[in-house]
Coordinates of C-alpha atoms in Angstrom, one line a residue:
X1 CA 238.6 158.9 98.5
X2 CA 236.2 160.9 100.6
X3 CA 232.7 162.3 99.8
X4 CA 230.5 163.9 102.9
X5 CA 227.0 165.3 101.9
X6 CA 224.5 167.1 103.7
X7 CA 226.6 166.6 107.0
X8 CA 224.8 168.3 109.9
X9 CA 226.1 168.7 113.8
X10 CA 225.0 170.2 116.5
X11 CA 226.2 170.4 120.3
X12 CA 222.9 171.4 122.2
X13 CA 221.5 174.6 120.6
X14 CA 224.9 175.4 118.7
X15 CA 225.1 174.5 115.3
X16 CA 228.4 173.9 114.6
X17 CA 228.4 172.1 111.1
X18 CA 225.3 173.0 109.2
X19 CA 224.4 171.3 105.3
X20 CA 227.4 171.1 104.1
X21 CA 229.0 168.8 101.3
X22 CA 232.3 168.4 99.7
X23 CA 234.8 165.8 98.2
X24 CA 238.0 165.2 98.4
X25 CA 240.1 164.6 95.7
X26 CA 242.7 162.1 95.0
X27 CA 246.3 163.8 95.4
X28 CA 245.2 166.8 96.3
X29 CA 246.3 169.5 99.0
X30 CA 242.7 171.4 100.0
X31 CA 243.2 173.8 102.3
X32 CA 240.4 174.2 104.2
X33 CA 240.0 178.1 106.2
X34 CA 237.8 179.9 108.6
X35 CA 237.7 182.0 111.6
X36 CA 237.4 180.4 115.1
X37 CA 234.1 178.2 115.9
X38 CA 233.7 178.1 111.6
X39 CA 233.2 174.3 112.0
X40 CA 236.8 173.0 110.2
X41 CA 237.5 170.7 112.9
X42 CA 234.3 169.4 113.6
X43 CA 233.6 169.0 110.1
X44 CA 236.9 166.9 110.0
X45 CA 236.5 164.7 113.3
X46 CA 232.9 163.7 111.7
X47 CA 235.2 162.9 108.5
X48 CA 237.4 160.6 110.4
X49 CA 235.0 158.9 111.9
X50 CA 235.4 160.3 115.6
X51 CA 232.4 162.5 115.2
X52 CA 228.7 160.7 114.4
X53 CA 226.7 163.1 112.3
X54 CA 223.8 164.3 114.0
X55 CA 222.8 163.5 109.7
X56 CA 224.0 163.1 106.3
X57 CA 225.9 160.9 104.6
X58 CA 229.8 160.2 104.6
X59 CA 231.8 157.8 101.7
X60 CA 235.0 156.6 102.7
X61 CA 237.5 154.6 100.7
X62 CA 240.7 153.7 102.5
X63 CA 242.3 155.0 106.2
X64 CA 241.9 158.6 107.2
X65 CA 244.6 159.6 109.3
X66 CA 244.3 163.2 112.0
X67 CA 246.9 165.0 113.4
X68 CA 245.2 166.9 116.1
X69 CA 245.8 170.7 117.3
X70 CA 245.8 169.1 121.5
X71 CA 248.1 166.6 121.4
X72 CA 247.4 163.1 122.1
X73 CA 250.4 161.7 123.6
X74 CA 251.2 159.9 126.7
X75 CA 254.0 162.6 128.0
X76 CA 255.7 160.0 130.5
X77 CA 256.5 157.7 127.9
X78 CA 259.3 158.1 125.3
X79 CA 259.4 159.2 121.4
X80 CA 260.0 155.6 120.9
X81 CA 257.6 154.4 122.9
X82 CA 254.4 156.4 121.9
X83 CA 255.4 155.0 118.5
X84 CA 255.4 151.8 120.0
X85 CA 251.3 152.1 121.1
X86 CA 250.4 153.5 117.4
X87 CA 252.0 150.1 115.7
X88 CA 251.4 147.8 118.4
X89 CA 255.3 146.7 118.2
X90 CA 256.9 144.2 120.7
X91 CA 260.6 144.0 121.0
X92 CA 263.0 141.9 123.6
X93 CA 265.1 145.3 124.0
X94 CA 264.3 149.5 124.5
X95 CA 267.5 150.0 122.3
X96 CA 265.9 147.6 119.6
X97 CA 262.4 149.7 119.7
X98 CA 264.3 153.0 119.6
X99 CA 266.1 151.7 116.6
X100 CA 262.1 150.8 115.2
X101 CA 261.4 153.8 115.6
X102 CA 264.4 155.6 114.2
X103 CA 263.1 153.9 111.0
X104 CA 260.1 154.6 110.9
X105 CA 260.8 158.2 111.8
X106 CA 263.3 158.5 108.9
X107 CA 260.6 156.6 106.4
X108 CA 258.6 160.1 107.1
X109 CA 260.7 162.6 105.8
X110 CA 260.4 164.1 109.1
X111 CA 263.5 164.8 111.0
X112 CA 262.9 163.8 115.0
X113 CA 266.2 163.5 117.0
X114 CA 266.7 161.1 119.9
X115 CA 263.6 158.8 119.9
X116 CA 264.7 157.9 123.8
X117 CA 263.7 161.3 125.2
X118 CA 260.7 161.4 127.0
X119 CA 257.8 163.4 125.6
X120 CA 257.6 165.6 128.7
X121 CA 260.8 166.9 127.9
X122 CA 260.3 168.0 124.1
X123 CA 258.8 171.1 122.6
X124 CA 255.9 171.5 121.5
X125 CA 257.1 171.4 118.1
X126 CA 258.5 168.1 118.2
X127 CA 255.5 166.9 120.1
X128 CA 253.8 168.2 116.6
X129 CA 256.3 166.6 114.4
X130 CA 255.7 163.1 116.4
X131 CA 251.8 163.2 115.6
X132 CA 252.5 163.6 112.0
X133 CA 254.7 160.6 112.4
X134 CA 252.1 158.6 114.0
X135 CA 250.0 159.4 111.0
X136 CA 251.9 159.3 108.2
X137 CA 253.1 155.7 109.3
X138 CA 249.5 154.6 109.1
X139 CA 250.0 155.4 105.2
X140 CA 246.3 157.0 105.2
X141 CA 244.3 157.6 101.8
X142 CA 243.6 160.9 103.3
X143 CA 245.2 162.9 106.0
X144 CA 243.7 165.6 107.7
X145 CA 246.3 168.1 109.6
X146 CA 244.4 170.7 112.1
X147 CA 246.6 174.0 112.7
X148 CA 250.0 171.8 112.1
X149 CA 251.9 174.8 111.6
X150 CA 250.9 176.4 114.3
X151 CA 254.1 175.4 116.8
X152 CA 256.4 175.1 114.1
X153 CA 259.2 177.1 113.1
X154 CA 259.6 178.8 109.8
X155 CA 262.3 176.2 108.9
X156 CA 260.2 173.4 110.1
X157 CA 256.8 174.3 108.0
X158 CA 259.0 174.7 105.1
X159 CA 259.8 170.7 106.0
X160 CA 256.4 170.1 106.2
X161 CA 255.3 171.3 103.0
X162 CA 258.3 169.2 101.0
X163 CA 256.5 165.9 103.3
X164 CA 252.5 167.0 102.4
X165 CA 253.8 167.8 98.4
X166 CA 255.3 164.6 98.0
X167 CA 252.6 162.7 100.0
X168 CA 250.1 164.3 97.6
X169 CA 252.5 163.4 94.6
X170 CA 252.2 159.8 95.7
X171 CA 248.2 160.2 95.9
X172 CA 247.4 161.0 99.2
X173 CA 244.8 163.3 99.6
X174 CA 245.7 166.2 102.4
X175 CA 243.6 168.2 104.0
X176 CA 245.6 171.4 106.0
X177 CA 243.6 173.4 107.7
X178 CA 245.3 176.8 108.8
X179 CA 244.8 180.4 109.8
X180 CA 248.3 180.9 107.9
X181 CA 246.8 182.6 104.5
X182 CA 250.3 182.8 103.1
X183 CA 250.9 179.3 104.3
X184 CA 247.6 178.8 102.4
X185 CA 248.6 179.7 99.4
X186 CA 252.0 178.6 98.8
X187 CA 250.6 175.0 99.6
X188 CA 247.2 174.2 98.7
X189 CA 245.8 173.3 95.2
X190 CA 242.1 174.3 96.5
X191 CA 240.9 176.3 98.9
X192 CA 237.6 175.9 101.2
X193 CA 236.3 178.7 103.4
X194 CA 233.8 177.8 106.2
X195 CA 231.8 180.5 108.6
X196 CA 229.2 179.9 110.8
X197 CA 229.0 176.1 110.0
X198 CA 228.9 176.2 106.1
X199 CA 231.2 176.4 103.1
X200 CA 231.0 180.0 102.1
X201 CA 233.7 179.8 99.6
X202 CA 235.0 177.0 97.4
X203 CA 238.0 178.1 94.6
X204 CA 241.3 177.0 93.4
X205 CA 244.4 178.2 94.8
X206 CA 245.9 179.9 92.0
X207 CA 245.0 183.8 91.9
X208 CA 243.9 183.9 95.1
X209 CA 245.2 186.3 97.4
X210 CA 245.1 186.6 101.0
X211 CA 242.9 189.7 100.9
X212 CA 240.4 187.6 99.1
X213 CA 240.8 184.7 101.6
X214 CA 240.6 187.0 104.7
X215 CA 237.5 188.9 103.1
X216 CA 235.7 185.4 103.0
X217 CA 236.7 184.2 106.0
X218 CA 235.7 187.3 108.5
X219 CA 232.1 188.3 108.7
X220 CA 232.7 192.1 108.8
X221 CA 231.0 192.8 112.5
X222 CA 231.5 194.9 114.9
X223 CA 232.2 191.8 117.4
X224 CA 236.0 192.9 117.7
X225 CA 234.6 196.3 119.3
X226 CA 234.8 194.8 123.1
X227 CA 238.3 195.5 123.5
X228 CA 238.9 197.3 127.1
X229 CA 239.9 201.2 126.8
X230 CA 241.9 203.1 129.1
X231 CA 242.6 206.8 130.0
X232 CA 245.7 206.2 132.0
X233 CA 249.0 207.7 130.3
X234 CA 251.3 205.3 132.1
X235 CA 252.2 202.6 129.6
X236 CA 253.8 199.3 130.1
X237 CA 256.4 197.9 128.4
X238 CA 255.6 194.9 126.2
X239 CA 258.8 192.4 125.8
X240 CA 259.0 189.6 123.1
X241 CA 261.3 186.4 123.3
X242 CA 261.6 185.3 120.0
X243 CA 263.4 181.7 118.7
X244 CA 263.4 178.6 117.6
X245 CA 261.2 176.2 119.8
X246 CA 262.8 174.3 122.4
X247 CA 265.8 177.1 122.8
X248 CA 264.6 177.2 126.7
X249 CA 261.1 179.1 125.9
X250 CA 259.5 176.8 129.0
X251 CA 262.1 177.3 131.6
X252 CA 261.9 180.9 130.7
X253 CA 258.1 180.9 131.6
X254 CA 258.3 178.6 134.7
X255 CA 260.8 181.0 136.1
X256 CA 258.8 183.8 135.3
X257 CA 255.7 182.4 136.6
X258 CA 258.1 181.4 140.0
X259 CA 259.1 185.1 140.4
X260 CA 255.9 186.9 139.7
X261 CA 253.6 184.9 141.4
X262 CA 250.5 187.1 141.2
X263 CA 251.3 187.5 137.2
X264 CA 248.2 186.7 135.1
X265 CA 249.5 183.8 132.7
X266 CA 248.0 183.1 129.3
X267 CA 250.0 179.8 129.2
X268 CA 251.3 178.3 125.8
X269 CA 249.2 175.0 126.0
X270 CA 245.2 176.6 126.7
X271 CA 243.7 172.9 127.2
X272 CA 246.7 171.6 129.4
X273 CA 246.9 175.0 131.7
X274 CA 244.7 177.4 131.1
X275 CA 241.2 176.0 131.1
X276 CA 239.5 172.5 133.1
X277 CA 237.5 171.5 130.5
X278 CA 234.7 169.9 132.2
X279 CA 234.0 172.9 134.2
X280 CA 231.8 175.0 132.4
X281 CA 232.3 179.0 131.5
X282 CA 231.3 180.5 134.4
X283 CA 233.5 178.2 136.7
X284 CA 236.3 178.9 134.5
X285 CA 236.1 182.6 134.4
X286 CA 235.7 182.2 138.5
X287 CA 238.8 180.3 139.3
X288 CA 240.4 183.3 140.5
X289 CA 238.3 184.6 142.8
X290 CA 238.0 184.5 146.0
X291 CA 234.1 183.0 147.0
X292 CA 232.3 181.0 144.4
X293 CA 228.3 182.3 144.1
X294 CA 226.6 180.3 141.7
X295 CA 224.2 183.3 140.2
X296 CA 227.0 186.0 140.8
X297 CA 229.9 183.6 138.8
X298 CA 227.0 183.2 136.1
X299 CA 226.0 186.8 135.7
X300 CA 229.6 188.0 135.8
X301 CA 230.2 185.2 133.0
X302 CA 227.6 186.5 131.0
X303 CA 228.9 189.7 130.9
X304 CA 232.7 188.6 130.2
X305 CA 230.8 186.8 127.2
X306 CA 230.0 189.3 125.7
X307 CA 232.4 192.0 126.3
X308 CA 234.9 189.8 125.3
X309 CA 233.0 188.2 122.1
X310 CA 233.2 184.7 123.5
X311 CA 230.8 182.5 120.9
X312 CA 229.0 180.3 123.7
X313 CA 225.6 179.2 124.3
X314 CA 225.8 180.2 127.9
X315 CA 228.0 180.6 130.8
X316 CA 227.1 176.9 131.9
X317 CA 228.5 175.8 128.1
X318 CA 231.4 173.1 129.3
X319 CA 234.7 175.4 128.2
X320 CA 236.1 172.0 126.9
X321 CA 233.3 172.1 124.1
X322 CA 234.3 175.5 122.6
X323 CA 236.7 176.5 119.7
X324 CA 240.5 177.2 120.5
X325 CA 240.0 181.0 120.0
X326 CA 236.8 181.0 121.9
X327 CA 238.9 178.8 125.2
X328 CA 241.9 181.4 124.7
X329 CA 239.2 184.6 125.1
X330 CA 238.2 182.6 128.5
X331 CA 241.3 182.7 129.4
X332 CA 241.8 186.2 128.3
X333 CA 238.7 187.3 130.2
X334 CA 239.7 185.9 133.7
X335 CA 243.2 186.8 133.4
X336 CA 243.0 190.4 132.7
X337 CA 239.7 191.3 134.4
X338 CA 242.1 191.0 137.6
X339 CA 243.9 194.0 136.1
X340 CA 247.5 193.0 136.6
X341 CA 250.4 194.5 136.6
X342 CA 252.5 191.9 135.1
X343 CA 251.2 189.6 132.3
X344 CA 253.2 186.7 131.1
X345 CA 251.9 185.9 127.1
X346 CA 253.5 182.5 126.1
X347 CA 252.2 181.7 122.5
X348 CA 249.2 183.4 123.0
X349 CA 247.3 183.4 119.3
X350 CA 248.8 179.9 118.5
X351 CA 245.8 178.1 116.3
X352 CA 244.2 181.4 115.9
X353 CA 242.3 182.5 113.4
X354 CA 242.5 186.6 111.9
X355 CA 239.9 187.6 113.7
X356 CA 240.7 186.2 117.2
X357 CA 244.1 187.1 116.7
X358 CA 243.5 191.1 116.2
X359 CA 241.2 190.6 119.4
X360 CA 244.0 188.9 121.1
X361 CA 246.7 192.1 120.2
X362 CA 244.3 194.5 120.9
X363 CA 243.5 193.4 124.6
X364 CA 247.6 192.8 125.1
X365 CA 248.3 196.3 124.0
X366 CA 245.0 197.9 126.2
X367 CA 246.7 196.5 129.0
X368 CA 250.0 197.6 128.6
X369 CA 248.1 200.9 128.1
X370 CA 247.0 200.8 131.1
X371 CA 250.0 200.1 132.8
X372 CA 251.1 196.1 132.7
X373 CA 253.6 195.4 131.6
X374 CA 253.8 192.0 129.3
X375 CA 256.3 189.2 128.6
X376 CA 255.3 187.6 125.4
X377 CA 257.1 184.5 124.7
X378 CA 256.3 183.7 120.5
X379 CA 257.4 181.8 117.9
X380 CA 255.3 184.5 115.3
X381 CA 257.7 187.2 114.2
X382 CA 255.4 188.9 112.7
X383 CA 253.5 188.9 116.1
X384 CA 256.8 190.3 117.9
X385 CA 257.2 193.1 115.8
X386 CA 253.7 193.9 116.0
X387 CA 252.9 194.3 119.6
X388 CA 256.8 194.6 121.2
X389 CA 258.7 197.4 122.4
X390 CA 261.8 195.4 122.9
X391 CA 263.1 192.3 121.4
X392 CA 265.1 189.2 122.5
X393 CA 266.1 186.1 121.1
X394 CA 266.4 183.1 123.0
X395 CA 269.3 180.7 122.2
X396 CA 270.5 177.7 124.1
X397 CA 269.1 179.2 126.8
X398 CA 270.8 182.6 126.7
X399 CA 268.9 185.7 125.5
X400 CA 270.2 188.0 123.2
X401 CA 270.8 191.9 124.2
X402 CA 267.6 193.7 124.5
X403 CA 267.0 194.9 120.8
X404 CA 264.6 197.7 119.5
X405 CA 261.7 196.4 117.1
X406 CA 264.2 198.4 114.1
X407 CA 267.7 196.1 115.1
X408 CA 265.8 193.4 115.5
X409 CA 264.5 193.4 112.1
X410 CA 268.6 193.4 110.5
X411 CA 269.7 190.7 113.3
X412 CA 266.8 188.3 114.5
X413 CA 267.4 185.3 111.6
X414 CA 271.0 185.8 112.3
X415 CA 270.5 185.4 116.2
X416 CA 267.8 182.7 116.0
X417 CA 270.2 180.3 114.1
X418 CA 273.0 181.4 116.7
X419 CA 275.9 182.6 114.2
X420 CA 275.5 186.4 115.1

C-alpha cells in the first residue's frame, strides 16, 4: 500500500520532516496528529508524490488520492464543471455534464446539492465536500484527508466518517489527519503523533484518551507565554454567530467588514485573504502601515516573531511556506498590534492545532480586555461558548435573539436546525 522510510525534508534551514518511517496498512483508518509545523502535511505531500524527499525511500502500490486543507478549485467554474477537469469528461450539453456529475456525486456517499452552482457561491463546507468527491472518484488505494473536518458541521463529519468507514471496509487505506482528538478517536484504528518533524508516538486507537493524545502532541513550553496583558478595566464585549455553514456566515462578514472599515479582520480563508504568500514575514506583518523601511519592517518582524511564538526562520521566510497556525499568528500579529477597537474573528482556529488554538483564545480575550470588542463568526461550539459573552445563531440569514452563553446551551441545536 504505502511504505516511506527514512524520509527527510527540509525548506532552507528548517527541518520540517526529519527520519521518519511508517506504513500504511491495507483498510485501515491511521489518524495521524500533531501540533502546528509537526510535519503531517509535509510528510503526506512527499507521500503523494507532490513533495521530492530531500532523502529516503518511498513504496507505493496503487493511486494516492489528497484532499487538501487550501482548496484547489477553480471558483468561477461550476460544481459540475470542476468535476468535469478531475475526469477529463466531454459532453454535447451543460445539463448532460451536470447530470455526470450528479452521478458521480451520489456514487460518493456524499450528499452535494445542485452541481450547477458556481463554486464562488458555495461554503466552504461544500467546497470541502467537493474535494473529497474529486478524490474519492479517483478510487485511490490510499487517501490522505488534511484537516477535512475542519469546515464541516457536526452533522456533516458525522457523514464523513460513515464514507472513510466504509471506504476502509472496502480496503482503502485512509489517512485523517486532524486536531479534533475526539474526532480522533471515534474514527481511527491507529493513531500517529508527529512533533518537531518526527513520529513521537505510534499506538492503537483503543484506550487512548485525549489527555494522552494532547500530552504527546504539545511539547510542554512556555511558548504560549507571549500573549499581550492589559491593565485597562474597560472590557469589550465578545459576540459569537454560531450555525450551520452557508446559513449567510459570508454576507454577515462582508457587511461587517463594509460598516467597520478600520476593523482588524482575521478573515475565514488565511491563504485567500489574510496573507500574500510570496511576500515574506516581514512584508506581511507591514501591510498596514503606513511607510515601508526595509530594516525597520524586519526588526519589528523579528519582534512580532517572537512575542507572538511564530515558528519561522526569519522575517524574510516567504509567509506562503509556513504551517496554517504559524500564517494565522501572522495575521494575528499585524491585526492586533494596531490595537483596534473592533475585531471581526470569522473562523479563526479553523485547522488549528491545541496549542495554537489556546494561543489564538487567549489573544481574542486580551483584546477584549483591553477594550475591543469582537465579532467571532464559528462553526466550533465549543469555541463559542468558550470565549463569547453573547450568542447568536444564524439561520437563513436571520440571527436569532441575542442569547447568554447559559440559554444558549438549552436552545442552540434547536435554533441551528431552524425548528425553535
Amino acid at each position: 500500500m504505502l511504505r516511506l522510510q527514512h524520509i527527510t525534508k527540509r525548506f532552507g534551514d528548517n527541518l520540517a520532516v526529519d527520519d521518519v518511517t511508517l506504513e500504511l496498512r491495507r483498510g485501515e483508518i491511521l489518524a495521524l496528529v500533531g501540533e502546528n509545523g509537526a510535519g503531517k502535511t509535509t510528510l503526506m505531500r512527499i507521500a503523494a508524490g507532490e513533495l521530492a524527499a530531500g532523502s529516503g525511500t518511498i513504496h507505493r502500490d496503487g493511486e494516492i488520492g489528497i484532499v487538501h486543507q487550501h482548496f484547489l478549485l477553480v471558483a468561477g467554474f461550476t460544481i459540475a464543471e470542476n468535476l468535469a477537469l478531475q475526469r477529463s469528461w466531454r459532453f454535447a450539453s451543460r445539463r448532460a455534464l451536470e447530470r455526470e456529475a450528479e452521478t458521480l456525486i451520489a456514487s460518493t456517499g456524499i450528499r452535494l446539492d445542485d452541481p450547477s452552482r458556481r463554486v464562488e457561491t458555495i461554503s466552504v463546507g461544500e467546497k470541502s465536500k467537493l474535494e473529497l468527491i474529486k478524490a474519492i472518484a479517483k478510487k485511490p488505494e490510499v487517501l490522505i484527508l488534511d484537516e477535512p473536518t475542519s469546515v464541516l458541521t457536526p452533522q456533516e463529519s458525522a457523514e464523513l466518517f460513515t464514507v472513510m468507514r466504509a471506504l476502509a471496509a472496502g480496503g482503502t487505506s485512509v489517512v485523517f489527519i486532524s486536531h479534533k482528538l475526539p474526532e480522533v478517536l471515534e474514527i481511527a484504528h491507529r493513531i500517529v503523533v508527529m512533533r518537531g518533524g518526527r513520529i513521537v508516538a505510534e499506538t492503537e486507537a483503543h484506550g487512548m484518551t485525549a489527555s494522552d493524545l494532547a500530552n504527546a502532541m504539545v511539547e510542554r513550553t512556555s511558548r504560549a507565554a507571549g500573549v499581550a496583558s492589559t491593565d485597562s478595566s474597560t472590557r469589550g464585549e465578545i459576540v459569537a454567530i454560531v450555525g450551520v455553514a452557508g446559513n449567510g456566515q459570508t454576507e454577515l462578514a462582508e457587511r461587517f467588514r463594509k460598516e467597520n472599515p478600520g476593523a482588524a479582520l482575521i478573515p475565514e480563508d488565511r491563504t485567500r485573504d489574510g496573507i500574500v504568500a510570496e511576500m515574506s514575514i516581514a512584508e506581511n506583518l507591514s501591510l498596514k502601515s503606513r511607510r515601508w523601511n526595509r530594516r525597520e519592517a524586519a526588526a519589528s518582524a523579528s519582534t512580532l516573531i517572537a512575542r507572538y511564538s511564530i515558528r519561522a526562520t526569519g522575517p524574510d521566510q516567504d509567509a506562503g511556506s509556513l504551517s496554517g497556525g504559524n500564517q494565522q499568528k501572522v495575521i494575528l500579529a499585524r491585526e492586533l498590534e494596531q490595537k483596534p477597537k473592533k475585531i471581526l474573528a470569522a473562523e479563526p482556529t479553523r485547522g488549528l492545532d491545541i496549542e495554537a488554538t489556546a494561543f489564538v483564545h487567549a489573544q481574542l480575550r486580551a483584546a477584549a480586555a483591553g477594550g475591543a470588542s469582537i465579532l467571532l463568526i464559528t462553526s466550533d461550539l465549543d469555541e463559542a461558548f468558550a470565549l463569547a459573552d453573547v450568542i447568536q445563531v444564524i439561520y437563513r440569514g436571520k440571527l436569532s435573539e441575542p442569547l447568554t452563553p447559559a440559554a444558549a446551551h438549552e436552545r442552540v441545536g434547536a435554533l441551528m436546525a431552524g425548528i425553535a
